[in-house]
CSV table of C-alpha atoms in Angstrom, one decimal:
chain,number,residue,atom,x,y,z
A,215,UNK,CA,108.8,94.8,126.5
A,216,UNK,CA,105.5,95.8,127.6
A,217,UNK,CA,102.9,92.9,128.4
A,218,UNK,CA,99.8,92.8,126.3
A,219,UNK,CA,97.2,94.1,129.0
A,220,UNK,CA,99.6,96.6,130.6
A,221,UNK,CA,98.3,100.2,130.3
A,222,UNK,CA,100.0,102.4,127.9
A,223,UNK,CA,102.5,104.9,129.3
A,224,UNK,CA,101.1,108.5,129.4
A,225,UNK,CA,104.0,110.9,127.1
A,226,UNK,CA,105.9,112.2,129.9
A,227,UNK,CA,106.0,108.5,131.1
A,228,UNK,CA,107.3,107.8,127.9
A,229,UNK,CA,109.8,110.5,127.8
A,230,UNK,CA,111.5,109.6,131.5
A,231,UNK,CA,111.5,106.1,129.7
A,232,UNK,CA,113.6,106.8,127.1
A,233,UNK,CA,115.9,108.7,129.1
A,234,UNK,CA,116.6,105.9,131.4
A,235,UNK,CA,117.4,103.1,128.5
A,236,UNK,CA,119.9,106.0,127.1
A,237,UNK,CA,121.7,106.3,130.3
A,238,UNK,CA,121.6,102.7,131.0
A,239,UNK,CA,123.3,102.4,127.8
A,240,UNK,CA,126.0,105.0,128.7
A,241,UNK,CA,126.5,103.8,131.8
A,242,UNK,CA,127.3,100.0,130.4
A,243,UNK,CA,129.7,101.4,127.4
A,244,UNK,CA,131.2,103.8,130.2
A,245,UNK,CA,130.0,107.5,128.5
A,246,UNK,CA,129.4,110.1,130.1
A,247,UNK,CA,126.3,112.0,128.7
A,248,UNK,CA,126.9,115.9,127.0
A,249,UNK,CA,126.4,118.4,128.9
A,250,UNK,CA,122.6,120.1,128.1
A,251,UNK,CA,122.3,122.5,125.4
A,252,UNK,CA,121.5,125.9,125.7
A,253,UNK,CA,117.9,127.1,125.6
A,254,UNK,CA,118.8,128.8,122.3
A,255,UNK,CA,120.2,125.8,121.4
A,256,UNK,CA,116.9,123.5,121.9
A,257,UNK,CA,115.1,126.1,120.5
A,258,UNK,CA,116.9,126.5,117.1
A,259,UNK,CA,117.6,122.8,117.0
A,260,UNK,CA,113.7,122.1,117.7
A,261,UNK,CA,112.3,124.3,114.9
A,262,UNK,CA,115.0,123.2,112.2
A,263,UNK,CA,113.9,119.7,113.2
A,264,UNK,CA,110.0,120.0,113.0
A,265,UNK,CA,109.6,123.0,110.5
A,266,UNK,CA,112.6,122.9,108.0
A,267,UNK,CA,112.9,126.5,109.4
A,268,UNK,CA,115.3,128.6,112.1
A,269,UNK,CA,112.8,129.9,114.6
A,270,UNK,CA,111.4,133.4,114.6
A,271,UNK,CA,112.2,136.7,116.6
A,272,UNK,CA,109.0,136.0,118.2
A,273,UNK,CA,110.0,132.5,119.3
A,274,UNK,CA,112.9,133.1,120.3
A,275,UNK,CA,112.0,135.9,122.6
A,276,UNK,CA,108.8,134.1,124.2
A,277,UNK,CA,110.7,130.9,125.1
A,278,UNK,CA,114.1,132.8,126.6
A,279,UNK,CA,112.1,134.6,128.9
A,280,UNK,CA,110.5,131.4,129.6
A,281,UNK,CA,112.0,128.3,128.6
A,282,UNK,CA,109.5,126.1,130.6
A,283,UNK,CA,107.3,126.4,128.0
A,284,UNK,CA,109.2,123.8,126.4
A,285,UNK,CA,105.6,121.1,125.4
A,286,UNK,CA,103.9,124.0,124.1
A,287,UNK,CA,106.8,125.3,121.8
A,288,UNK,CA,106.7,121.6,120.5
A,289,UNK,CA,103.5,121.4,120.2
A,290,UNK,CA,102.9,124.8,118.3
A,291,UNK,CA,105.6,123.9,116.1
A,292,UNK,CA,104.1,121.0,115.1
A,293,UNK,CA,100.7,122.4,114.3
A,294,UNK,CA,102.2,124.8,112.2
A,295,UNK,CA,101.8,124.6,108.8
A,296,UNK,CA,105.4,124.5,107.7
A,297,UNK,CA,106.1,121.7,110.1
A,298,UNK,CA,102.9,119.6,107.6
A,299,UNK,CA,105.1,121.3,105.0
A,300,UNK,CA,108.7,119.8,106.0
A,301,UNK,CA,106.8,116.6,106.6
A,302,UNK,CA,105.7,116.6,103.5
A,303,UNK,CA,108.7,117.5,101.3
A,304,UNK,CA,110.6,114.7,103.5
A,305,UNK,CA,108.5,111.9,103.2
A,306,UNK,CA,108.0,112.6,99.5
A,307,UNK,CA,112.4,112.9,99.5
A,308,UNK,CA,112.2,109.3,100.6
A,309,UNK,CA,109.3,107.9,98.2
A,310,UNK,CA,110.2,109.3,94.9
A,311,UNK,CA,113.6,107.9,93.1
A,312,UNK,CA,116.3,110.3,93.1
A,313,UNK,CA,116.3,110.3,89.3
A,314,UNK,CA,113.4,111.9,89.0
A,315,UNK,CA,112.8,114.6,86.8
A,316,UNK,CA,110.6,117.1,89.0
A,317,UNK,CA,111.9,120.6,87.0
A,318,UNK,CA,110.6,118.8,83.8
A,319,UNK,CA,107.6,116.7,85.6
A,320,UNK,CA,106.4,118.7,88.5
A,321,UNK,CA,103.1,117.1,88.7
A,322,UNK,CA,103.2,114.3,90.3
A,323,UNK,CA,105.7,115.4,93.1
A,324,UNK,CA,103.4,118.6,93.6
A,325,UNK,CA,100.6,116.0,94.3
A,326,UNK,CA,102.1,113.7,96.0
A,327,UNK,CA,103.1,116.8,98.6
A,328,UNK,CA,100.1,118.2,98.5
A,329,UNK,CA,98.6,115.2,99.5
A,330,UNK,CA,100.9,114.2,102.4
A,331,UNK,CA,101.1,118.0,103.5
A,332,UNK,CA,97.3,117.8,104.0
A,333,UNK,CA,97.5,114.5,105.6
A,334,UNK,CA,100.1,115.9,108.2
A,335,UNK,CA,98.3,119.1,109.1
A,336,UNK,CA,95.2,116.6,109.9
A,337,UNK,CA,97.4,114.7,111.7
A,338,UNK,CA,96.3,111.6,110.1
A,339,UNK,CA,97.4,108.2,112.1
A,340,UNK,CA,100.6,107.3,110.1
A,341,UNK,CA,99.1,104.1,109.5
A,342,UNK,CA,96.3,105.1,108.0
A,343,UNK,CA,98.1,107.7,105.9
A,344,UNK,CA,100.1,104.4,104.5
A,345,UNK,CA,97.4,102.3,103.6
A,346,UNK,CA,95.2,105.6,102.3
A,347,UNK,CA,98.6,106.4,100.0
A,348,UNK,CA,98.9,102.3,98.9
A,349,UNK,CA,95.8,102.1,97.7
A,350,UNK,CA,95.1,105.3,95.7
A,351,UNK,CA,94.0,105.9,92.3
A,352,UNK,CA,93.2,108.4,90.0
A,353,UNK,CA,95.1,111.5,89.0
A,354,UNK,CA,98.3,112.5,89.9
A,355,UNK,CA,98.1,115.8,89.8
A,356,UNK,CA,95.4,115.8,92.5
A,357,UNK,CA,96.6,112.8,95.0
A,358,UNK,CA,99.3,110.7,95.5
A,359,UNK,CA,99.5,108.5,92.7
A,360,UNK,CA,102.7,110.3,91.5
A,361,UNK,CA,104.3,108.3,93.6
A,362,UNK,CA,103.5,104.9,91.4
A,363,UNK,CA,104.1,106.6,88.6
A,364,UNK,CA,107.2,108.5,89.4
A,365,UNK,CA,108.1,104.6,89.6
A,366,UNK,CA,106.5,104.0,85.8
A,367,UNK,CA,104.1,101.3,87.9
A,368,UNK,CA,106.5,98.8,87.5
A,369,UNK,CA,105.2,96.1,90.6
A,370,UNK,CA,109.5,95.1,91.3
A,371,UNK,CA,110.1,99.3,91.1
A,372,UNK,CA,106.7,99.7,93.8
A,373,UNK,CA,107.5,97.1,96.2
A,374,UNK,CA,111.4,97.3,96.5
A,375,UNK,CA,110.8,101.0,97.2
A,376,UNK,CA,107.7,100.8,99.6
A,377,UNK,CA,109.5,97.8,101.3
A,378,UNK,CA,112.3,100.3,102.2
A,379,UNK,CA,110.0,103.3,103.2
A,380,UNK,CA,107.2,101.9,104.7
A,381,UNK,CA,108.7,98.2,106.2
A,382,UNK,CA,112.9,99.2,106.2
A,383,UNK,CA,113.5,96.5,104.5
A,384,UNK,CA,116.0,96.4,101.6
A,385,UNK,CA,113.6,93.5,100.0
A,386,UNK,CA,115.2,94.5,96.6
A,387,UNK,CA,118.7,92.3,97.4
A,388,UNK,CA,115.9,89.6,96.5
A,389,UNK,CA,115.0,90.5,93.3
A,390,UNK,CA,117.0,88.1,91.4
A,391,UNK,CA,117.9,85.4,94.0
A,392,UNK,CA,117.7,84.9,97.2
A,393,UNK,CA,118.8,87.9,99.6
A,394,UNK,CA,122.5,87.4,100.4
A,395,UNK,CA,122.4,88.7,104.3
A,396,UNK,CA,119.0,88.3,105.6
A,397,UNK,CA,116.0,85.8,105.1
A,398,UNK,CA,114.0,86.9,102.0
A,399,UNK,CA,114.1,84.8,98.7
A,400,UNK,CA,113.3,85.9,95.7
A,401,UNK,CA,109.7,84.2,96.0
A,402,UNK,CA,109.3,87.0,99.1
A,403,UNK,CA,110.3,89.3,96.4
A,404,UNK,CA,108.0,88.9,93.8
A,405,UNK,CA,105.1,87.6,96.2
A,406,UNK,CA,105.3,91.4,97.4
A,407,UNK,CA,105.7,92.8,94.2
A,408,UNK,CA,102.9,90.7,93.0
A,409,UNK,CA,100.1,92.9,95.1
A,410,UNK,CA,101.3,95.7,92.7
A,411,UNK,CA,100.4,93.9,89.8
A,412,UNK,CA,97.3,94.8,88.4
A,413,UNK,CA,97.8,98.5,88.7
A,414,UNK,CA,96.9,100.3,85.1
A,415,UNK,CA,99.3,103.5,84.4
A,416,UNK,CA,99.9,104.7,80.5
A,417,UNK,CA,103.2,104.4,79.5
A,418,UNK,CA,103.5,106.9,77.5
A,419,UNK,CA,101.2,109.2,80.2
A,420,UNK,CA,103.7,108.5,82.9
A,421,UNK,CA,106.8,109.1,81.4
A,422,UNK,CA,105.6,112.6,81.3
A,423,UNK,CA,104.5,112.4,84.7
A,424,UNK,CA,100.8,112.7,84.1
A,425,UNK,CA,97.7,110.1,84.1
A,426,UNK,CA,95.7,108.0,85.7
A,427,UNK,CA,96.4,105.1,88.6
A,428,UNK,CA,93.6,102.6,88.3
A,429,UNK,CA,93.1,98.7,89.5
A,430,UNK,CA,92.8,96.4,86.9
A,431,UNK,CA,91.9,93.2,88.7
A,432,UNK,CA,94.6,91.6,86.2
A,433,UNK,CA,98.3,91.1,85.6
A,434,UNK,CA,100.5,88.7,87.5
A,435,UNK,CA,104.6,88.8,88.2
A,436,UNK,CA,106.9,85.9,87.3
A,437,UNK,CA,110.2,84.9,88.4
A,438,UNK,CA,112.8,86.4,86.1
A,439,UNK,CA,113.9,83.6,83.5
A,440,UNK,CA,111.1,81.3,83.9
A,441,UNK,CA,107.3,80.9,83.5
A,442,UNK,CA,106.8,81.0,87.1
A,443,UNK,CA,104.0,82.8,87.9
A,444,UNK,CA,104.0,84.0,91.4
A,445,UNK,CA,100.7,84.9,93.3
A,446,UNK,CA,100.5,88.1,96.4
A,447,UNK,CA,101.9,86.4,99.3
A,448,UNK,CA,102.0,88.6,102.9
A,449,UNK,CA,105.8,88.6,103.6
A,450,UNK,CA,105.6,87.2,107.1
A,451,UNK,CA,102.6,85.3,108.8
A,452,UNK,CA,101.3,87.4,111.2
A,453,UNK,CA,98.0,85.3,112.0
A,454,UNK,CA,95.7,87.8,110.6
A,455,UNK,CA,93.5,86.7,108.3
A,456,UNK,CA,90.7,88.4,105.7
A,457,UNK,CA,93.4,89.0,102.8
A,458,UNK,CA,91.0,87.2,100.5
A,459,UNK,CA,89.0,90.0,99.3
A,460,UNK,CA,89.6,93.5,97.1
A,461,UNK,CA,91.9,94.8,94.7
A,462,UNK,CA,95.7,93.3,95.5
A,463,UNK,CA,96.8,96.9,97.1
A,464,UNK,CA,93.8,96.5,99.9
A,465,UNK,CA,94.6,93.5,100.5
A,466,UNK,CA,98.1,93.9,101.2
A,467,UNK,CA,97.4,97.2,103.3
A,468,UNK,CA,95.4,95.3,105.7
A,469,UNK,CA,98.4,93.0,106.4
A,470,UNK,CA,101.2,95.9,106.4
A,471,UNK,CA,99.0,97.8,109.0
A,472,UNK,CA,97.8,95.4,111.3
A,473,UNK,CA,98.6,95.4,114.9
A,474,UNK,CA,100.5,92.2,114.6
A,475,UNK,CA,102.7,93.3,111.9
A,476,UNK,CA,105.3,95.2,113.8
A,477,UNK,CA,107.5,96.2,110.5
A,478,UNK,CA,105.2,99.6,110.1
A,479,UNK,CA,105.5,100.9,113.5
A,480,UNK,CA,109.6,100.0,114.1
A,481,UNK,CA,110.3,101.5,110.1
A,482,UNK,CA,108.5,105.0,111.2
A,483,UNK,CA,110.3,105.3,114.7
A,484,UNK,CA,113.5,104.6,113.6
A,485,UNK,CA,113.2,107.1,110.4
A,486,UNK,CA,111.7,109.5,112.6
A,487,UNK,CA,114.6,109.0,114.9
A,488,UNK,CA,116.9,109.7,112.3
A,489,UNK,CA,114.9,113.0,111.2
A,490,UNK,CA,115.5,114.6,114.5
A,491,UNK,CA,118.8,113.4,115.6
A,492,UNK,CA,120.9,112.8,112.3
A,493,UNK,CA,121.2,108.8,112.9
A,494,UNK,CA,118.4,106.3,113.2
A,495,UNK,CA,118.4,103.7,116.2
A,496,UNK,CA,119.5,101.2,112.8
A,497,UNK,CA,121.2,102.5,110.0
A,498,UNK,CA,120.8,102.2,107.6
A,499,UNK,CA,117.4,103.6,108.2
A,500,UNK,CA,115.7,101.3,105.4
A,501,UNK,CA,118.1,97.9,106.2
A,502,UNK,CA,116.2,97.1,109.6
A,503,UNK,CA,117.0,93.3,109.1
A,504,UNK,CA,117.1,92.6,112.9
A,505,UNK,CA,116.0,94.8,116.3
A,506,UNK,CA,119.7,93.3,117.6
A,507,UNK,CA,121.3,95.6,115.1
A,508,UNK,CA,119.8,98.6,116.7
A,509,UNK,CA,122.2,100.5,118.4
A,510,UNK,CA,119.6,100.8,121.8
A,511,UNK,CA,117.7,97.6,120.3
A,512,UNK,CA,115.0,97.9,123.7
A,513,UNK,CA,114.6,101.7,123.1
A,514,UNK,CA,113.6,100.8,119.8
A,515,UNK,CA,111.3,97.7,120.7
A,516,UNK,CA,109.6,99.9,123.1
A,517,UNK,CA,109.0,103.2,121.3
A,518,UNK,CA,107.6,101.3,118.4
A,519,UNK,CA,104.8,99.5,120.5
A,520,UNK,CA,104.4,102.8,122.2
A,521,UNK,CA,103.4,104.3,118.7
A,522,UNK,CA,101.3,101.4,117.4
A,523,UNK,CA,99.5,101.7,121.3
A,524,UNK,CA,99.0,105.3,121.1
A,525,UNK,CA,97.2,105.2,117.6
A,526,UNK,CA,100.2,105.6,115.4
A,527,UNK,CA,100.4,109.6,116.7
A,528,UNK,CA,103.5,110.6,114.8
A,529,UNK,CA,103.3,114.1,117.1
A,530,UNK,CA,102.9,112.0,120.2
């Protein structure tokens, strides 16, 4: 792992550093790597990937000729608008339920999309961009409070699915007792789901997928079947402190995106992973109960302090 005051690896060196824990890892199972693709190959593969989209006659052209030019097809393709687009429509694919409704309700998915669609073509440190998204309010139709209510602002609904998205953890096996495979209890649970608590969305309003997202500054969770009521509680201790003041949602985005919470950073790699090469480094891609599980658990550990280094730079 890199050491705390070690400078942080430029991309290339990142790049040669990845390939060298991948062929360390075939060389101890005894694989041999495939053989490189084709530059057509890369080229369709690499726009699919990034914009949603095959690439154009155009593209195609300009990088056969030249297929050196490999960095700056990457990088145009990811400034291109359809690549904040893709983003968009796949991030949104993993926050809203699969239930929902979007023919019948298309305003609040249309928001949410617009929102994160605008926050990608920025190019918006992801951590920011989750913290900005946790704590929003107002409208759905204009921001990304569809998203709460596309989960009718129920806190258990909003923290079992931001624990997968945002943390990859399946925090929901705790819900009603104490998670059967890995360390959360139901206090973790509702200690979560209690920063989600005080969040004001019309019933009636969001089951037709309009209305406001406000802050109430009350409401409080209890433990199914008792009269335990169960204050915000960070999910591990990561020695930061200053989580006494705000509404619940800022306060819990200042623990899920500081530095020494590594859950953010490792969840995004190994999703992005999985976006551009079919598998994440653990899968499943939300059920990232241990680095040991990872399939290159070092590759993972080091690409995830390489993000939080680099500014959270999901096009670095």
């Amino acid at each position: 792992a890199q050491a705390p005051d070690s400078p942080v690896p430029t991309s290339a060196e990142m790049s040669a550093r990845v390939d060298e824990l991948l062929q360390q890892h075939l060389q101890e199972i005894g694989w041999k790597p495939a053989t490189a693709c084709s530059d057509a190959a890369f080229l369709r593969r690499a726009s699919l990937d990034l914009t949603g989209w095959p690439p154009t006659a155009s593209q195609v052209v300009e990088f056969i000729a030249d297929p050196a030019v490999d960095q700056r097809l990457i990088d145009s393709l990811l400034d291109s608008p359809s690549s904040a687009i893709h983003f968009a429509k796949t991030w949104s694919s993993w926050m809203v339920p699969e239930d929902n409704n979007v023919e019948v309700m298309p305003g609040r998915q249309n928001g949410l999309e617009n929102w994160l669609r605008n926050r990608f073509a920025e190019n918006l440190r992801y951590d920011r961009l989750v913290s900005d998204l946790l704590v929003a309010t107002g409208s759905t139709e204009n921001g990304p409070t569809g998203f709460f209510v596309s989960l009718e602002g129920k806190p258990e609904k909003i923290a079992a699915k931001t624990a997968r998205v945002f943390l990859g953890v399946q925090l929901d096996c705790a819900e009603c007792h104490d998670h059967p495979f890995d360390r959360w209890s139901q206090e973790d649970f509702w200690g979560y789901a209690a920063y989600f608590a005080q969040l004001s969305i019309d019933p009636d309003q969001a089951m037709m997928g309009i209305g406001e997202v406000l802050d109430t500054g009350e409401g409080e969770v209890m433990i199914p079947g008792s009269e335990q009521v169960v204050a915000p509680k960070p999910l591990v201790n990561t020695g930061f402190s200053g989580l006494s003041s705000g509404t619940r949602r800022q306060q819990l985005t200042l623990w899920l995106t500081a530095r020494e919470n590594p859950f953010v950073a490792r969840a995004a790699v190994n999703r992005v992973w999985g976006l551009l090469f079919g598998r994440g480094l653990i899968e499943p891609i939300d059920d990232m109960r241990s680095l040991e599980i990872a399939s290159h658990p070092q590759l993972l550990r080091e690409l995830s302090e390489y993000f939080a280094a680099t500014g959270y730079d999901l096009r670095n």
